[in-house]
Short mmCIF file of C-alpha atoms and ligand atoms in Angstrom, two decimals:
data_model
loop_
_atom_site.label_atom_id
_atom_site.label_comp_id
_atom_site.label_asym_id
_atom_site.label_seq_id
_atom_site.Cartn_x
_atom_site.Cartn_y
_atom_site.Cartn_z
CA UNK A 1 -61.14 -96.64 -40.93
CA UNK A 2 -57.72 -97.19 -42.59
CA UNK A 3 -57.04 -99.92 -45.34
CA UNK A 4 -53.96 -101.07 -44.75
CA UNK A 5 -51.94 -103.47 -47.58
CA UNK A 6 -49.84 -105.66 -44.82
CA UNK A 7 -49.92 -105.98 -41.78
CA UNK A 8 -47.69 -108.18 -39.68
CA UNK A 9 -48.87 -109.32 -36.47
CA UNK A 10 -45.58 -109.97 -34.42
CA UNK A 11 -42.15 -109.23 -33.86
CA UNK A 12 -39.23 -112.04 -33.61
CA UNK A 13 -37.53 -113.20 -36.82
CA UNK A 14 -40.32 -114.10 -38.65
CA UNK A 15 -42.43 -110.95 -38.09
CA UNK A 16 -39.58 -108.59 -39.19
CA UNK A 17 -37.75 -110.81 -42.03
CA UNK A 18 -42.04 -110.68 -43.81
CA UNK A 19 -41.53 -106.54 -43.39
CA UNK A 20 -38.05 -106.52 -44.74
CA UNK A 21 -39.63 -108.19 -47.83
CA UNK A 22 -42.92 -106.79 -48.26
CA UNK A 23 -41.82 -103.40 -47.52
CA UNK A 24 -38.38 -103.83 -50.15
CA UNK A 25 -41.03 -104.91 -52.45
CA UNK A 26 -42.57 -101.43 -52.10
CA UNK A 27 -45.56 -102.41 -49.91
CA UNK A 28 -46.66 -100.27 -47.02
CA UNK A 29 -46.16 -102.72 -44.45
CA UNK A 30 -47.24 -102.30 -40.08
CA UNK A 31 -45.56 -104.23 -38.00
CA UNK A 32 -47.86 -104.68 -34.50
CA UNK A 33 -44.89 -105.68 -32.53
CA UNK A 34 -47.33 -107.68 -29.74
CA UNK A 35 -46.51 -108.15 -26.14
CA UNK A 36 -43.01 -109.03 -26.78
CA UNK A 37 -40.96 -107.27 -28.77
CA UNK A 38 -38.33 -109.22 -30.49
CA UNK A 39 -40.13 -112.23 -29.87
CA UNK A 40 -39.18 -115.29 -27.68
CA UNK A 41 -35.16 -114.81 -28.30
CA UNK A 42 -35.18 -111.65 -26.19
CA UNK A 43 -35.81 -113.98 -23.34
CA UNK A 44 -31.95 -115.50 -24.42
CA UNK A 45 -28.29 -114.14 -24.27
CA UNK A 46 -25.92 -115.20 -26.94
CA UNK A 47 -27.39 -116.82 -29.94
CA UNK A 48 -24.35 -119.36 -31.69
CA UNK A 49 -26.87 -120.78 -34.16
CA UNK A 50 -27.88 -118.10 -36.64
CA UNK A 51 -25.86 -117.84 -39.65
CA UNK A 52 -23.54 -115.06 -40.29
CA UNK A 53 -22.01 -114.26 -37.17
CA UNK A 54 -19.35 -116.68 -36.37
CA UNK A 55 -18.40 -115.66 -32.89
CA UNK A 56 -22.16 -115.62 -31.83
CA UNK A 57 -24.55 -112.26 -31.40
CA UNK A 58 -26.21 -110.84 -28.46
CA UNK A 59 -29.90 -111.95 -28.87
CA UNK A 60 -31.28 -108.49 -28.22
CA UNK A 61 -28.66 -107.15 -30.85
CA UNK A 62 -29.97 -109.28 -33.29
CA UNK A 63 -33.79 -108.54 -33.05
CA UNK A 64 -32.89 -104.90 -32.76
CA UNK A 65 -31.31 -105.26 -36.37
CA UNK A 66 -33.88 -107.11 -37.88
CA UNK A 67 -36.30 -104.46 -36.52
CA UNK A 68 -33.95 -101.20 -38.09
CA UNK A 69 -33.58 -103.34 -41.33
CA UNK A 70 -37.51 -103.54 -41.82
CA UNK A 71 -37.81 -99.76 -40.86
CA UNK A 72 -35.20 -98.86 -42.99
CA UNK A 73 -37.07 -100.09 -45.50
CA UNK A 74 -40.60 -97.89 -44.32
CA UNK A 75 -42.07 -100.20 -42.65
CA UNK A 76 -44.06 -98.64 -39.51
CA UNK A 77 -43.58 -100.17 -35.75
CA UNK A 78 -47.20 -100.41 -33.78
CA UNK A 79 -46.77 -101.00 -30.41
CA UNK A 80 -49.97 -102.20 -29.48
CA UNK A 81 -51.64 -105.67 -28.93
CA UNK A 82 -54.48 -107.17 -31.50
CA UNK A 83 -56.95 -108.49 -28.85
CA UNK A 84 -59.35 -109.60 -32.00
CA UNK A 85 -59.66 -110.71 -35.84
CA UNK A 86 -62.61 -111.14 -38.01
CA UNK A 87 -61.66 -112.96 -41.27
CA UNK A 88 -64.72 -113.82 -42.39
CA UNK A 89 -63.99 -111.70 -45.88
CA UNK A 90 -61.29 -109.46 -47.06
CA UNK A 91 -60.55 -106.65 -46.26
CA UNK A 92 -59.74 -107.93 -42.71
CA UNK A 93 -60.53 -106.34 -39.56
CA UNK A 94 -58.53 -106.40 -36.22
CA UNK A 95 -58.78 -104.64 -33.39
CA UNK A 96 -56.22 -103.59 -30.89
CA UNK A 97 -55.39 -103.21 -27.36
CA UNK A 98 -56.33 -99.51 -27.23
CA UNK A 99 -59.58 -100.21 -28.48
CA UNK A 100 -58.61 -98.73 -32.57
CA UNK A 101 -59.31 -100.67 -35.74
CA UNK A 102 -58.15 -101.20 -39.28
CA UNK A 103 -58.39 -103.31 -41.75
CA UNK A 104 -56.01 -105.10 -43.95
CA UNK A 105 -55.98 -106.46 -46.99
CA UNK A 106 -53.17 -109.27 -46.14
CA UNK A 107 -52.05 -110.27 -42.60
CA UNK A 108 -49.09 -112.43 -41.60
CA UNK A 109 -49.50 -114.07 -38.56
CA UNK A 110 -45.93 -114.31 -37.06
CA UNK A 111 -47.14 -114.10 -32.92
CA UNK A 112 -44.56 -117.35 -32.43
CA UNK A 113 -45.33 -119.99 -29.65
CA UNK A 114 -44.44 -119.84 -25.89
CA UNK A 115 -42.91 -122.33 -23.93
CA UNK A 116 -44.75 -124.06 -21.08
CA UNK A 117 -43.21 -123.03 -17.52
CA UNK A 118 -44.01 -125.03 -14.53
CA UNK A 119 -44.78 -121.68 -12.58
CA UNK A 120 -42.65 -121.80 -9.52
CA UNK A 121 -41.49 -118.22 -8.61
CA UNK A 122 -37.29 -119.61 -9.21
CA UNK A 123 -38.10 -120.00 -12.88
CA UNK A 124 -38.44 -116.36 -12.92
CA UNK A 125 -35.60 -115.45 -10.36
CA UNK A 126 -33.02 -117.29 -12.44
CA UNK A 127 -34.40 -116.73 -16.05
CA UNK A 128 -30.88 -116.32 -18.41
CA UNK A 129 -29.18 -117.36 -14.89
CA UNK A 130 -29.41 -120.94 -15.49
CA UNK A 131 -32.95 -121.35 -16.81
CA UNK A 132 -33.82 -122.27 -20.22
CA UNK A 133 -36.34 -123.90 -22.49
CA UNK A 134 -33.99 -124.28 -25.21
CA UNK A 135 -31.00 -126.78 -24.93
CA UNK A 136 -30.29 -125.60 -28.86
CA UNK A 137 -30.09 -122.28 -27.95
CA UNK A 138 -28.45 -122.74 -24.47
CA UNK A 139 -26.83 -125.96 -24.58
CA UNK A 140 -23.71 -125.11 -25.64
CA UNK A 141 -22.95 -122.89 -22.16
CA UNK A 142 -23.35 -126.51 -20.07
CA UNK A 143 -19.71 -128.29 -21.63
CA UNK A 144 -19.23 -130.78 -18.84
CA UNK A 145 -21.40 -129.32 -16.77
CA UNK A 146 -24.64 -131.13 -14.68
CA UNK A 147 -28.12 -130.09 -16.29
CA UNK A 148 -31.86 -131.44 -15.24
CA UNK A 149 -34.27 -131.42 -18.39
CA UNK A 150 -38.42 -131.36 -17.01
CA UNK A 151 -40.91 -133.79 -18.74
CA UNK A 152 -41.38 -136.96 -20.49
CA UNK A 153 -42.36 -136.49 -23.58
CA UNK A 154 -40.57 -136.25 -27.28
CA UNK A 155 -39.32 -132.91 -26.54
CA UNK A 156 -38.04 -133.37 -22.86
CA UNK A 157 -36.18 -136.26 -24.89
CA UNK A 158 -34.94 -134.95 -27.72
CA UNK A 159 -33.41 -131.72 -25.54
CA UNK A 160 -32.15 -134.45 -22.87
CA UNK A 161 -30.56 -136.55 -25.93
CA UNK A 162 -28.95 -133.38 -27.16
CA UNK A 163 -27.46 -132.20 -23.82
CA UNK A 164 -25.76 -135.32 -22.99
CA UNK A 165 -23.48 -134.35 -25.90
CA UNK A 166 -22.42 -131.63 -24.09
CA UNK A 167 -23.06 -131.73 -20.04
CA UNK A 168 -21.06 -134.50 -17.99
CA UNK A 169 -24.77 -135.70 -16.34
CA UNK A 170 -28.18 -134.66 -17.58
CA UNK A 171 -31.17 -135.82 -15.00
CA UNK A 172 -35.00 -136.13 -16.75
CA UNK A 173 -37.63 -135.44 -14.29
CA UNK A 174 -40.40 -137.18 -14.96
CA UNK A 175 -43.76 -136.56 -13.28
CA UNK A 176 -44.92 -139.88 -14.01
CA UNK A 177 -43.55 -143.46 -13.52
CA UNK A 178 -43.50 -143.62 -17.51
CA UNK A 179 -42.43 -141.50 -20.56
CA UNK A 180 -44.93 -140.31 -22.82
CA UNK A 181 -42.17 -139.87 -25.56
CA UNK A 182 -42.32 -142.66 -28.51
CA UNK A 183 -40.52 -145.72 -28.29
CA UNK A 184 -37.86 -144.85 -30.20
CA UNK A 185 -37.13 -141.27 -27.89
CA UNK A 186 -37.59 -143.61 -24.93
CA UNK A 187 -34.82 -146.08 -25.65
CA UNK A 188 -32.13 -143.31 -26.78
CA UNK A 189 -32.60 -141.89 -23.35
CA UNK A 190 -32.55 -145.02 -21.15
CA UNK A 191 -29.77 -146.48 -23.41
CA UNK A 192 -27.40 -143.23 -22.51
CA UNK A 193 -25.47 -143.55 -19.76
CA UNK A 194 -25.25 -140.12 -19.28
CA UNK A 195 -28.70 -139.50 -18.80
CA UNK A 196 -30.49 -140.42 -15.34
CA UNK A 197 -34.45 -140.29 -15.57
CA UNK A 198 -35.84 -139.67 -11.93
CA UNK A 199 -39.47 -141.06 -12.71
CA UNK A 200 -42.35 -139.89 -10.15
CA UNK A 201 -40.25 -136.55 -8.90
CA UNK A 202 -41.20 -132.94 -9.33
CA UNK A 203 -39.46 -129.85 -8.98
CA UNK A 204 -39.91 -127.70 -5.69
CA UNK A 205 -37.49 -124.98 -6.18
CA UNK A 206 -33.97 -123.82 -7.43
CA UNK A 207 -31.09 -122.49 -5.47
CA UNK A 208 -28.05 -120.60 -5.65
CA UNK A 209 -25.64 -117.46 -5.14
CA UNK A 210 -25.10 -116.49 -8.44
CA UNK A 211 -27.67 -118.28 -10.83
CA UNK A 212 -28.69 -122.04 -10.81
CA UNK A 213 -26.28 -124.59 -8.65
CA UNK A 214 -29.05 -126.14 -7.71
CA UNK A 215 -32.54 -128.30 -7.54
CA UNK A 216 -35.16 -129.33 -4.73
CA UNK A 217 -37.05 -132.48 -5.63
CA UNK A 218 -39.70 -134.32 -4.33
CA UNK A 219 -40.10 -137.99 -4.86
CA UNK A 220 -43.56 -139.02 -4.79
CA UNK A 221 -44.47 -142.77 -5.05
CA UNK A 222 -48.42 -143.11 -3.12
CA UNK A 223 -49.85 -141.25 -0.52
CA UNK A 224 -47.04 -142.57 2.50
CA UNK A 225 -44.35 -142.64 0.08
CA UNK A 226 -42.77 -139.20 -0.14
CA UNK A 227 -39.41 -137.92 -0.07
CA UNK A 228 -37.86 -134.42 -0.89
CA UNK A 229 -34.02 -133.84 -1.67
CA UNK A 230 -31.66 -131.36 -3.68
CA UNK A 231 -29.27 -132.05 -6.51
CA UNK A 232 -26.29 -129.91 -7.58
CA UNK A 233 -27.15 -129.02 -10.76
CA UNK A 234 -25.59 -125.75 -13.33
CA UNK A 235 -29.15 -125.45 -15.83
CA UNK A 236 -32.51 -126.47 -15.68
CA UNK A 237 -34.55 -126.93 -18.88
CA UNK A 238 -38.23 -126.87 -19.33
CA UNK A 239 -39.60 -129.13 -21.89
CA UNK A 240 -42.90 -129.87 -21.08
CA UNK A 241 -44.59 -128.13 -24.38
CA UNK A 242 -45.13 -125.05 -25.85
CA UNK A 243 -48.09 -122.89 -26.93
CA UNK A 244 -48.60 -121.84 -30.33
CA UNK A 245 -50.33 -118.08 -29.84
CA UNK A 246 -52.64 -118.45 -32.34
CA UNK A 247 -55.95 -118.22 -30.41
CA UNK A 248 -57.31 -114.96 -31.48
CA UNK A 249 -56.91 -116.54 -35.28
CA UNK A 250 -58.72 -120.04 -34.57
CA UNK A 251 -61.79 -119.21 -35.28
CA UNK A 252 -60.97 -118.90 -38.60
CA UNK A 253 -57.51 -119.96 -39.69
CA UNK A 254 -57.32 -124.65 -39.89
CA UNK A 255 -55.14 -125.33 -36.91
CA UNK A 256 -53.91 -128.72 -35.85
CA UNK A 257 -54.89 -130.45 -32.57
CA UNK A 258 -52.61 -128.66 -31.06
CA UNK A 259 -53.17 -125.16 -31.83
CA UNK A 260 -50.33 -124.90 -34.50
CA UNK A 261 -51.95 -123.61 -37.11
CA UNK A 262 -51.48 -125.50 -40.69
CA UNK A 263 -50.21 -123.82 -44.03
CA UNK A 264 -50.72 -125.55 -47.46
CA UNK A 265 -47.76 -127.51 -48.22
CA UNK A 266 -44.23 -125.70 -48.04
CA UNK A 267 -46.26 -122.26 -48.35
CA UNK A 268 -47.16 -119.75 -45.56
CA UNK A 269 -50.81 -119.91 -47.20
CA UNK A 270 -53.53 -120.90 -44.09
CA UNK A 271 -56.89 -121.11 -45.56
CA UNK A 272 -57.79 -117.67 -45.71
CA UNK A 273 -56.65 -116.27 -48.50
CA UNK A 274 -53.94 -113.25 -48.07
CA UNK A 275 -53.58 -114.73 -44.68
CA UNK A 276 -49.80 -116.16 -44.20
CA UNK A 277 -48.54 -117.79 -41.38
CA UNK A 278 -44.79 -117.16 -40.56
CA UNK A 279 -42.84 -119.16 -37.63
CA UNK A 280 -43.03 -121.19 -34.38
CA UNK A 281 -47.08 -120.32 -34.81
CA UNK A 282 -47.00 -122.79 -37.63
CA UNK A 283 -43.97 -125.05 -37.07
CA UNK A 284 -44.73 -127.88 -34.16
CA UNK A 285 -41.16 -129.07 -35.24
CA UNK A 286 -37.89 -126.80 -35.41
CA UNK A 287 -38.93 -123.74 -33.77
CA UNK A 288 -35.56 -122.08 -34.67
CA UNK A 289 -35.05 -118.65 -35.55
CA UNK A 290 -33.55 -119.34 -38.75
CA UNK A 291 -35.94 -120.96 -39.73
CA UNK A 292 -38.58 -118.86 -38.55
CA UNK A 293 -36.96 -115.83 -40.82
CA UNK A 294 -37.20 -118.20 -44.06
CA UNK A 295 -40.43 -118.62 -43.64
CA UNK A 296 -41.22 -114.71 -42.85
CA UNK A 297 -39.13 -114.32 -46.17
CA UNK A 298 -41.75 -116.55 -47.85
CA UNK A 299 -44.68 -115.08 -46.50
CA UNK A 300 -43.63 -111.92 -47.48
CA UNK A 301 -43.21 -112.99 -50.85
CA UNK A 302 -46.55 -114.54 -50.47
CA UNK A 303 -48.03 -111.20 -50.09
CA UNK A 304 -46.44 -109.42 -52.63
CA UNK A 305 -47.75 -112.51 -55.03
CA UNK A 306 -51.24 -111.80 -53.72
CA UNK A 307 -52.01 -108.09 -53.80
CA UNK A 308 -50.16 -108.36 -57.60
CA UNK A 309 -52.91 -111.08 -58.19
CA UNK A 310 -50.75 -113.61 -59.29
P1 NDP B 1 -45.90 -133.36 -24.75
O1 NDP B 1 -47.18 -132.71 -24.42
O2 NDP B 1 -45.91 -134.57 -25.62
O3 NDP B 1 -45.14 -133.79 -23.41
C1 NDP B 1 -45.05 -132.90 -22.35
C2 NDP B 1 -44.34 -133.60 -21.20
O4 NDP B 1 -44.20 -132.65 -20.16
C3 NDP B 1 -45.11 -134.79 -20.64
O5 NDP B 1 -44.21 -135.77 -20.17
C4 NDP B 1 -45.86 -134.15 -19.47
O6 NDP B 1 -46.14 -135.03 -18.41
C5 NDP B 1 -44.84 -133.15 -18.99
N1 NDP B 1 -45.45 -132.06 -18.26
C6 NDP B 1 -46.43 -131.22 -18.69
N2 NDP B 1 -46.73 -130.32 -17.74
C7 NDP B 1 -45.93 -130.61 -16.70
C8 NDP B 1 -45.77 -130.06 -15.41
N3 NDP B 1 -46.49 -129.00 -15.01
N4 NDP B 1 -44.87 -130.61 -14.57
C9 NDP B 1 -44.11 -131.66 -14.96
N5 NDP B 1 -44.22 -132.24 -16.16
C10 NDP B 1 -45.11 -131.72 -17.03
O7 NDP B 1 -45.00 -132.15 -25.36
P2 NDP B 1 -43.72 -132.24 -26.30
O8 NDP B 1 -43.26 -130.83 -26.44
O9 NDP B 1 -42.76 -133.23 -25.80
O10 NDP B 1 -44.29 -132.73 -27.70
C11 NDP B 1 -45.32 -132.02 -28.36
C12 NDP B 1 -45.66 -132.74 -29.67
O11 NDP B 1 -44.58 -132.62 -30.58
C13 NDP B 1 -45.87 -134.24 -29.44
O12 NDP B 1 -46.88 -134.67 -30.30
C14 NDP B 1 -44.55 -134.83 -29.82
O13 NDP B 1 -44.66 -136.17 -30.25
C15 NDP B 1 -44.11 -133.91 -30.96
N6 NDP B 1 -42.64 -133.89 -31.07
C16 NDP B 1 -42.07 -134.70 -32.00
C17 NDP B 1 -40.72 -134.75 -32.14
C18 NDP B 1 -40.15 -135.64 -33.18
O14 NDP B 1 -40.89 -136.34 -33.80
N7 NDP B 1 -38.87 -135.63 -33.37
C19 NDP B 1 -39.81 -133.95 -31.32
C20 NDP B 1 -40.51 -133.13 -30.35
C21 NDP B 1 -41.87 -133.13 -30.24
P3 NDP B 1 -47.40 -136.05 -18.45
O15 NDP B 1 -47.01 -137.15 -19.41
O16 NDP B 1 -47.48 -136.47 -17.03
O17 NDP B 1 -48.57 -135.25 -18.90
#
C-alpha cells in the first residue's frame, strides 16, 4: 500500500489553498476532491466577497482556479470519496469509495460543513433561482427587494439582521412561538422595523415563473387553529444550521458539541498529530471562503512544519 506525505481530504477553498502550499513547498500532495467538487460555493453564482476581483467572479470560475493553481504546482486530483479513517497511529489509513487504501503520513481535513435544508422538493427547483443559505454571499442581489429568512436561532438572526440592510421587507419564519437566538439577536430583530417575525408558521412550498416570487405558509397555533397563505416574496434563506462533515473523523479527532471539530488555539492542529483541520469543518463562526483559504494556507504550512520535524 502507498505512503503518501499529504493528503487533503476536500475540495473548496480550504482544500486547494493547503495543496497550493504543501505542494509549492515541494511536498507530494493528493487532493480527494469528495462528493463535491469545489466545495459548497459551487452551489452559488457570483461571489462579491473574495478579495481581488473587484467586479465579482463566477463561483465555479473561482474554484476551478484554485484547483489549476494547486495542480500547477503537482499536486494530484482523486476523485473518489474516503468512506473511513483510522488514526489511531501514524502513518494514517483511509479508505475510499472504490474500496482502495493508503496511508498518509499528514491529512488535512478540509470536507467543509453543509447547510441544513428543510427538504421540500422547491428548495431544489429554485436552488441559485432565489434560494440561498447565505445572505453574505447572496444578499447583495435582494437591494429593495422582499426576502423570508427560515429559523429562530442566532444564525436565522444574524442573516435576517444583515438583509434588512439591503431588502425593503425581510419576514423570519419561526417554527415556534419563541426565538431560540440570545437576547441580544432577539431584540435587534424585533427592534427593526424592517423585519416581520411570523412566529408558529412553516413553509409549504415556493412559487414562481422564473425563480422565487413567492411563499406558501401555514400558520399553526393548536390543533383547530390552522391557516395556510402565500406571500410575495424575491429570496428565501435557510438558516436553520449547518453540518460540519466531520463524522468519519470523530472517532478520533476532539470535536465540539456540535460536530465542529476543535484545533489548538489559532492553529489547524486537532489532536492528532499531522492531522490539520482547514475551514467551515472547524469554524462554527464565519464560514467564509476567505477565510476558509487562510486557514488551508496555515494548515499547509502546518504540514510542511511537521514532516520537517520542527
Ligand atoms: P440553531 O440550531 O441554534 O437554530 C436553528 C433554528 O432553526 C432554530 O430556531 C430551529 O427551530 C430552526 N429549525 C431547525 N430545523 C428547522 C426546520 N426543519 N424547520 C423550521 N425551523 C427549523 O442554529 P444556528 O445556526 O442559528 O446556530 C448554531 C450555533 O452557532 C448556536 O450555538 C448559535 O448560538 C451559534 N451562533 C452564534 C453566533 C454569534 O454568536 N454571533 C452567530 C450564529 C450562530 P427550533 O428552535 O424550533 O428547534
Amino acid at each position: 500500500m502507498d505512503t503518501l506525505s499529504c493528503i487533503v481530504i476536500g475540495s473548496g477553498p480550504a482544500g486547494y489553498t493547503a495543496a497550493i502550499y504543501t505542494q509549492r513547498s515541494g511536498i507530494d500532495t493528493v487532493i480527494c476532491e469528495g462528493i463535491q467538487p469545489g466545495g459548497q460555493l459551487t452551489t452559488t453564482t457570483i461571489v462579491e466577497n473574495y478579495p481581488g476581483f473587484p467586479e465579482g467572479i463566477d463561483a465555479n470560475i473561482l474554484m476551478e482556479n484554485m484547483r489549476t493553481q494547486a495542480t500547477n504546482f503537482g499536486a494530484q486530483i482523486w476523485n473518489k470519496i474516503l468512506i473511513k479513517a483510522d488514526l489511531d497511529s501514524a502513518p494514517y489509513k483511509l479508505t475510499f469509495d472504490d474500496n482502495t487504501q493508503v496511508w498518509a503520513k499528514t491529512i488535512v481535513i478540509a470536507t467543509g460543513a453543509t447547510a441544513k435544508y428543510l427538504g421540500i422538493p422547491d428548495e431544489t427547483k429554485y436552488k441559485g433561482m432565489g434560494v440561498s443559505a447565505c445572505a453574505t454571499c447572496d444578499g447583495f442581489f435582494y437591494r429593495k427587494k422582499i426576502v423570508a429568512v427560515v429559523g429562530g436561532g442566532d444564525t436565522a438572526c444574524e442573516e435576517a439582521s444583515y438583509l434588512a440592510t439591503l431588502a425593503s421587507k425581510v419576514y423570519m419564519i419561526v417554527r415556534k412561538p419563541y426565538l431560540r437566538a440570545s437576547n441580544i439577536m432577539q431584540e435587534r430583530v424585533k427592534n427593526n422595523p424592517k423585519i416581520e417575525i411570523l412566529f408558529e408558521t412553516n413553509t409549504l412550498g415556493l412559487f414562481g415563473e422564473n425563480g422565487v416570487e413567492g411563499i406558501q405558509l401555514v400558520y399553526r397555533k393548536g390543533e383547530n387553529d390552522e391557516r395556510t397563505y402565500s406571500l410575495p416574496i424575491d429570496g428565501f434563506f435557510l438558516a436553520i444550521g449547518h453540518q460540519p462533515n466531520s463524522e468519519i473523523f470523530k472517532p478520533w479527532v476532539k470535536t465540539d458539541d456540535l460536530g465542529y471539530i476543535i484545533t489548538e488555539g489559532k492553529t489547524p492542529k486537532t489532536s492528532v498529530p499531522g492531522v490539520f483541520a482547514a475551514g467551515d469543518v472547524a469554524d462554527p463562526l464565519y464560514r467564509q471562503a476567505v477565510i476558509a483559504a487562510a486557514s488551508g494556507a496555515s494548515a499547509g504550512m502546518e504540514v510542511e512544519k511537521f514532516l520537517a520535524g520542527k
